[in-house]
């Protein structure tokens, strides 16, 4: 029996994995927004509406992933300038997953620069024009990543060069991973040498596993329960590092 191939390529999901979404749980944030917009009397209403939005969708994470537009339209009364302030405040308050920086330094030292694999909905623009690359820049970790891979395209973060073969693909239906398999195959990297780290069964675990990848289900922010397609489980990036150390 031939030995298992070592991991040569790592993809990491962004939401609820790299970043911690605690900022949306902070009611003071909406008080600051109201004050900056000269609408101090609206602060309590903003906070109450945000609570109602959370009751509607169940979790902060679901709002962030699929209904963020309702923060502007419902919570903030359609005030676009207030939404821009919200984006700035969110970036200030977002945290990093425990052990992430240590893991990124360690894995780069071992010759692997991970890529972000995310369901970006807006058009792929220059670094810093979207919330994800802006976050990576502000946290000082962007240089530890090689590519930003999304259904809008793939971008090399060091040069901002874009590959639009990925445009129109999806993580959930697996077409983004199909494109990645072809792309990486051209570089001599097989599916058995690929690892995906993420929290959602439907986008981060099942599709890559069905294509022969190794998977780590990240449970540090949202624990959806064990997925049979997950090879490993980790609640922080210290545990991720321990797992990856055995695979590379």
Short mmCIF file of C-alpha atoms in Angstrom, two decimals:
data_model
loop_
_atom_site.label_atom_id
_atom_site.label_comp_id
_atom_site.label_asym_id
_atom_site.label_seq_id
_atom_site.Cartn_x
_atom_site.Cartn_y
_atom_site.Cartn_z
CA UNK A 1 0.00 0.00 0.00
CA UNK A 2 1.44 3.35 -1.06
CA UNK A 3 1.75 6.05 1.62
CA UNK A 4 -0.84 8.84 1.69
CA UNK A 5 0.13 11.95 -0.25
CA UNK A 6 1.16 14.96 1.79
CA UNK A 7 -0.94 18.11 1.74
CA UNK A 8 0.49 20.78 -0.59
CA UNK A 9 -2.44 23.22 -0.90
CA UNK A 10 -4.75 24.69 1.78
CA UNK A 11 -7.97 26.65 1.37
CA UNK A 12 -9.65 28.46 4.28
CA UNK A 13 -13.17 29.89 4.48
CA UNK A 14 -13.52 33.46 5.73
CA UNK A 15 -16.82 33.91 7.57
CA UNK A 16 -17.08 32.31 11.01
CA UNK A 17 -13.65 30.77 10.45
CA UNK A 18 -10.92 33.38 10.00
CA UNK A 19 -12.86 36.25 11.53
CA UNK A 20 -15.02 36.40 14.63
CA UNK A 21 -18.39 38.14 14.05
CA UNK A 22 -18.75 39.60 17.53
CA UNK A 23 -19.14 43.19 16.30
CA UNK A 24 -22.77 42.71 15.27
CA UNK A 25 -23.58 41.64 18.83
CA UNK A 26 -22.43 45.01 20.19
CA UNK A 27 -25.44 47.36 20.58
CA UNK A 28 -23.12 50.31 21.31
CA UNK A 29 -22.06 50.12 17.68
CA UNK A 30 -25.50 51.28 16.54
CA UNK A 31 -25.46 54.09 19.10
CA UNK A 32 -22.20 55.32 17.55
CA UNK A 33 -23.70 55.14 14.06
CA UNK A 34 -26.77 57.14 15.11
CA UNK A 35 -24.58 59.78 16.75
CA UNK A 36 -22.32 60.13 13.69
CA UNK A 37 -25.38 60.55 11.45
CA UNK A 38 -26.94 63.13 13.77
CA UNK A 39 -29.76 60.75 14.61
CA UNK A 40 -29.13 60.11 18.30
CA UNK A 41 -32.87 59.73 18.89
CA UNK A 42 -32.87 56.73 16.50
CA UNK A 43 -30.23 54.71 18.39
CA UNK A 44 -32.71 52.69 20.49
CA UNK A 45 -34.78 51.95 17.38
CA UNK A 46 -31.70 50.73 15.46
CA UNK A 47 -30.79 48.42 18.34
CA UNK A 48 -34.34 47.07 18.63
CA UNK A 49 -34.57 46.43 14.90
CA UNK A 50 -31.26 44.57 14.94
CA UNK A 51 -32.62 42.34 17.69
CA UNK A 52 -35.73 41.67 15.58
CA UNK A 53 -33.55 40.79 12.59
CA UNK A 54 -31.65 38.31 14.73
CA UNK A 55 -34.93 36.79 15.93
CA UNK A 56 -36.04 36.46 12.30
CA UNK A 57 -32.94 34.60 11.09
CA UNK A 58 -31.83 32.93 14.31
CA UNK A 59 -28.15 33.84 14.38
CA UNK A 60 -25.85 36.76 13.69
CA UNK A 61 -23.92 34.53 11.30
CA UNK A 62 -26.97 33.96 9.07
CA UNK A 63 -27.52 37.70 8.85
CA UNK A 64 -23.90 38.24 7.83
CA UNK A 65 -23.88 35.47 5.25
CA UNK A 66 -27.15 36.08 3.44
CA UNK A 67 -29.13 39.05 4.70
CA UNK A 68 -26.66 41.85 5.35
CA UNK A 69 -28.57 44.11 2.96
CA UNK A 70 -31.43 44.14 5.49
CA UNK A 71 -29.20 45.90 7.99
CA UNK A 72 -29.27 48.89 5.65
CA UNK A 73 -32.85 48.58 4.43
CA UNK A 74 -34.56 47.60 7.69
CA UNK A 75 -32.33 48.41 10.67
CA UNK A 76 -30.91 51.69 9.34
CA UNK A 77 -33.99 52.90 7.41
CA UNK A 78 -32.24 52.70 4.05
CA UNK A 79 -29.55 55.20 5.11
CA UNK A 80 -26.62 54.28 2.84
CA UNK A 81 -24.21 56.64 4.61
CA UNK A 82 -25.08 54.95 7.91
CA UNK A 83 -24.37 51.59 6.27
CA UNK A 84 -20.93 52.80 5.18
CA UNK A 85 -20.23 53.78 8.79
CA UNK A 86 -21.48 50.34 9.85
CA UNK A 87 -18.91 48.77 7.51
CA UNK A 88 -16.12 50.84 9.03
CA UNK A 89 -17.20 50.07 12.60
CA UNK A 90 -17.52 46.38 11.79
CA UNK A 91 -13.97 46.27 10.48
CA UNK A 92 -12.70 47.99 13.63
CA UNK A 93 -14.43 45.48 15.91
CA UNK A 94 -13.99 42.19 14.04
CA UNK A 95 -11.58 39.82 15.75
CA UNK A 96 -9.42 36.94 14.54
CA UNK A 97 -9.88 33.28 15.31
CA UNK A 98 -7.69 32.09 18.20
CA UNK A 99 -4.32 30.86 16.98
CA UNK A 100 -4.85 32.09 13.41
CA UNK A 101 -1.79 34.35 13.19
CA UNK A 102 0.45 31.68 14.73
CA UNK A 103 -0.88 29.08 12.29
CA UNK A 104 -0.39 31.34 9.27
CA UNK A 105 3.21 32.11 10.20
CA UNK A 106 3.93 28.44 10.88
CA UNK A 107 2.37 27.07 7.68
CA UNK A 108 4.08 29.72 5.54
CA UNK A 109 7.40 28.73 7.09
CA UNK A 110 6.63 25.17 6.00
CA UNK A 111 6.26 26.26 2.39
CA UNK A 112 2.46 26.53 2.07
CA UNK A 113 0.71 29.85 1.59
CA UNK A 114 -3.03 29.23 2.08
CA UNK A 115 -5.78 30.76 -0.06
CA UNK A 116 -9.09 32.30 1.01
CA UNK A 117 -12.04 30.43 -0.52
CA UNK A 118 -15.17 32.52 -0.01
CA UNK A 119 -18.66 33.11 -1.42
CA UNK A 120 -18.06 36.79 -2.29
CA UNK A 121 -21.25 38.25 -3.80
CA UNK A 122 -20.01 41.61 -5.08
CA UNK A 123 -17.79 42.11 -8.11
CA UNK A 124 -14.14 41.30 -7.47
CA UNK A 125 -12.19 44.55 -7.36
CA UNK A 126 -8.80 45.74 -6.11
CA UNK A 127 -7.51 44.61 -2.72
CA UNK A 128 -9.36 46.56 -0.01
CA UNK A 129 -12.48 47.22 -2.11
CA UNK A 130 -14.40 44.40 -0.40
CA UNK A 131 -14.88 43.60 3.29
CA UNK A 132 -12.74 40.47 3.18
CA UNK A 133 -9.50 41.84 1.70
CA UNK A 134 -10.02 45.04 3.71
CA UNK A 135 -10.14 42.88 6.85
CA UNK A 136 -7.00 40.95 5.83
CA UNK A 137 -5.18 44.22 5.22
CA UNK A 138 -6.25 45.84 8.47
CA UNK A 139 -5.28 42.79 10.51
CA UNK A 140 -1.87 42.66 8.80
CA UNK A 141 -2.29 39.07 7.61
CA UNK A 142 -2.87 39.50 3.87
CA UNK A 143 0.74 38.62 2.99
CA UNK A 144 0.26 35.17 4.53
CA UNK A 145 -2.32 34.29 1.83
CA UNK A 146 -1.69 33.55 -1.84
CA UNK A 147 -5.07 33.78 -3.57
CA UNK A 148 -8.57 35.11 -2.91
CA UNK A 149 -10.87 32.59 -4.64
CA UNK A 150 -14.55 33.43 -5.12
CA UNK A 151 -17.50 32.91 -7.52
CA UNK A 152 -16.54 36.35 -8.89
CA UNK A 153 -13.04 35.23 -9.89
CA UNK A 154 -9.65 34.37 -8.44
CA UNK A 155 -7.17 37.08 -7.48
CA UNK A 156 -3.49 36.75 -6.64
CA UNK A 157 -3.24 38.94 -3.56
CA UNK A 158 0.36 40.06 -4.08
CA UNK A 159 -0.22 41.40 -7.62
CA UNK A 160 -4.05 41.77 -7.82
CA UNK A 161 -3.94 39.76 -11.07
CA UNK A 162 -7.38 38.23 -11.70
CA UNK A 163 -8.44 34.92 -13.24
CA UNK A 164 -12.09 35.08 -14.31
CA UNK A 165 -12.45 31.36 -15.06
CA UNK A 166 -14.07 31.08 -11.62
CA UNK A 167 -16.77 33.68 -12.37
CA UNK A 168 -20.24 32.18 -12.05
CA UNK A 169 -19.14 29.15 -10.02
CA UNK A 170 -20.46 28.22 -6.57
CA UNK A 171 -19.02 26.60 -3.47
CA UNK A 172 -22.31 24.96 -2.58
CA UNK A 173 -22.94 23.23 -5.90
CA UNK A 174 -19.27 22.34 -6.17
CA UNK A 175 -18.47 24.07 -9.45
CA UNK A 176 -15.91 26.32 -7.75
CA UNK A 177 -14.09 23.23 -6.46
CA UNK A 178 -14.31 21.63 -9.92
CA UNK A 179 -12.50 24.67 -11.33
CA UNK A 180 -9.96 24.49 -8.52
CA UNK A 181 -9.29 20.80 -9.21
CA UNK A 182 -8.54 21.65 -12.87
CA UNK A 183 -6.50 24.71 -11.94
CA UNK A 184 -4.40 22.92 -9.33
CA UNK A 185 -4.04 19.88 -11.59
CA UNK A 186 -2.29 22.12 -14.13
CA UNK A 187 0.20 22.90 -11.35
CA UNK A 188 0.75 19.20 -10.60
CA UNK A 189 -1.33 19.23 -7.38
CA UNK A 190 -3.84 16.37 -7.04
CA UNK A 191 -7.09 16.43 -5.02
CA UNK A 192 -5.45 14.12 -2.45
CA UNK A 193 -2.93 16.91 -1.78
CA UNK A 194 -5.60 19.55 -1.04
CA UNK A 195 -7.10 20.57 2.31
CA UNK A 196 -10.16 22.73 2.97
CA UNK A 197 -10.89 24.34 6.35
CA UNK A 198 -14.34 25.79 7.06
CA UNK A 199 -17.45 25.67 9.22
CA UNK A 200 -20.36 25.00 6.84
CA UNK A 201 -21.20 21.48 5.74
CA UNK A 202 -22.84 22.61 2.51
CA UNK A 203 -20.04 24.84 1.20
CA UNK A 204 -16.80 23.99 3.01
CA UNK A 205 -16.96 20.28 3.84
CA UNK A 206 -19.20 18.17 1.60
CA UNK A 207 -18.29 19.56 -1.88
CA UNK A 208 -14.48 19.34 -1.48
CA UNK A 209 -14.70 15.95 0.23
CA UNK A 210 -16.72 14.61 -2.70
CA UNK A 211 -13.81 15.63 -4.92
CA UNK A 212 -11.21 13.76 -2.91
CA UNK A 213 -9.93 16.53 -0.66
CA UNK A 214 -9.13 16.33 3.04
CA UNK A 215 -11.44 18.49 5.20
CA UNK A 216 -11.28 20.13 8.63
CA UNK A 217 -14.60 21.28 10.09
CA UNK A 218 -13.95 24.44 12.09
CA UNK A 219 -16.26 24.63 15.12
CA UNK A 220 -14.79 27.63 16.95
CA UNK A 221 -17.63 30.05 16.12
CA UNK A 222 -20.48 27.81 14.94
CA UNK A 223 -20.67 24.12 15.78
CA UNK A 224 -23.18 22.57 13.39
CA UNK A 225 -22.54 19.10 14.80
CA UNK A 226 -20.26 16.50 13.31
CA UNK A 227 -20.42 16.06 9.54
CA UNK A 228 -19.52 12.59 8.29
CA UNK A 229 -17.64 14.13 5.35
CA UNK A 230 -15.27 15.94 7.76
CA UNK A 231 -11.95 14.18 8.33
CA UNK A 232 -11.05 16.30 11.35
CA UNK A 233 -12.61 18.82 13.74
CA UNK A 234 -10.96 21.87 15.32
CA UNK A 235 -12.28 24.57 17.65
CA UNK A 236 -9.32 26.95 17.15
CA UNK A 237 -6.29 27.28 14.90
CA UNK A 238 -3.97 25.82 17.52
CA UNK A 239 -5.83 22.57 16.94
CA UNK A 240 -5.78 23.17 13.17
CA UNK A 241 -1.99 23.48 13.35
CA UNK A 242 -1.67 20.23 15.28
CA UNK A 243 -3.74 18.46 12.60
CA UNK A 244 -1.92 20.00 9.64
CA UNK A 245 1.46 19.15 11.18
CA UNK A 246 0.60 15.47 10.64
CA UNK A 247 -0.48 16.02 7.04
CA UNK A 248 2.34 18.02 5.44
#
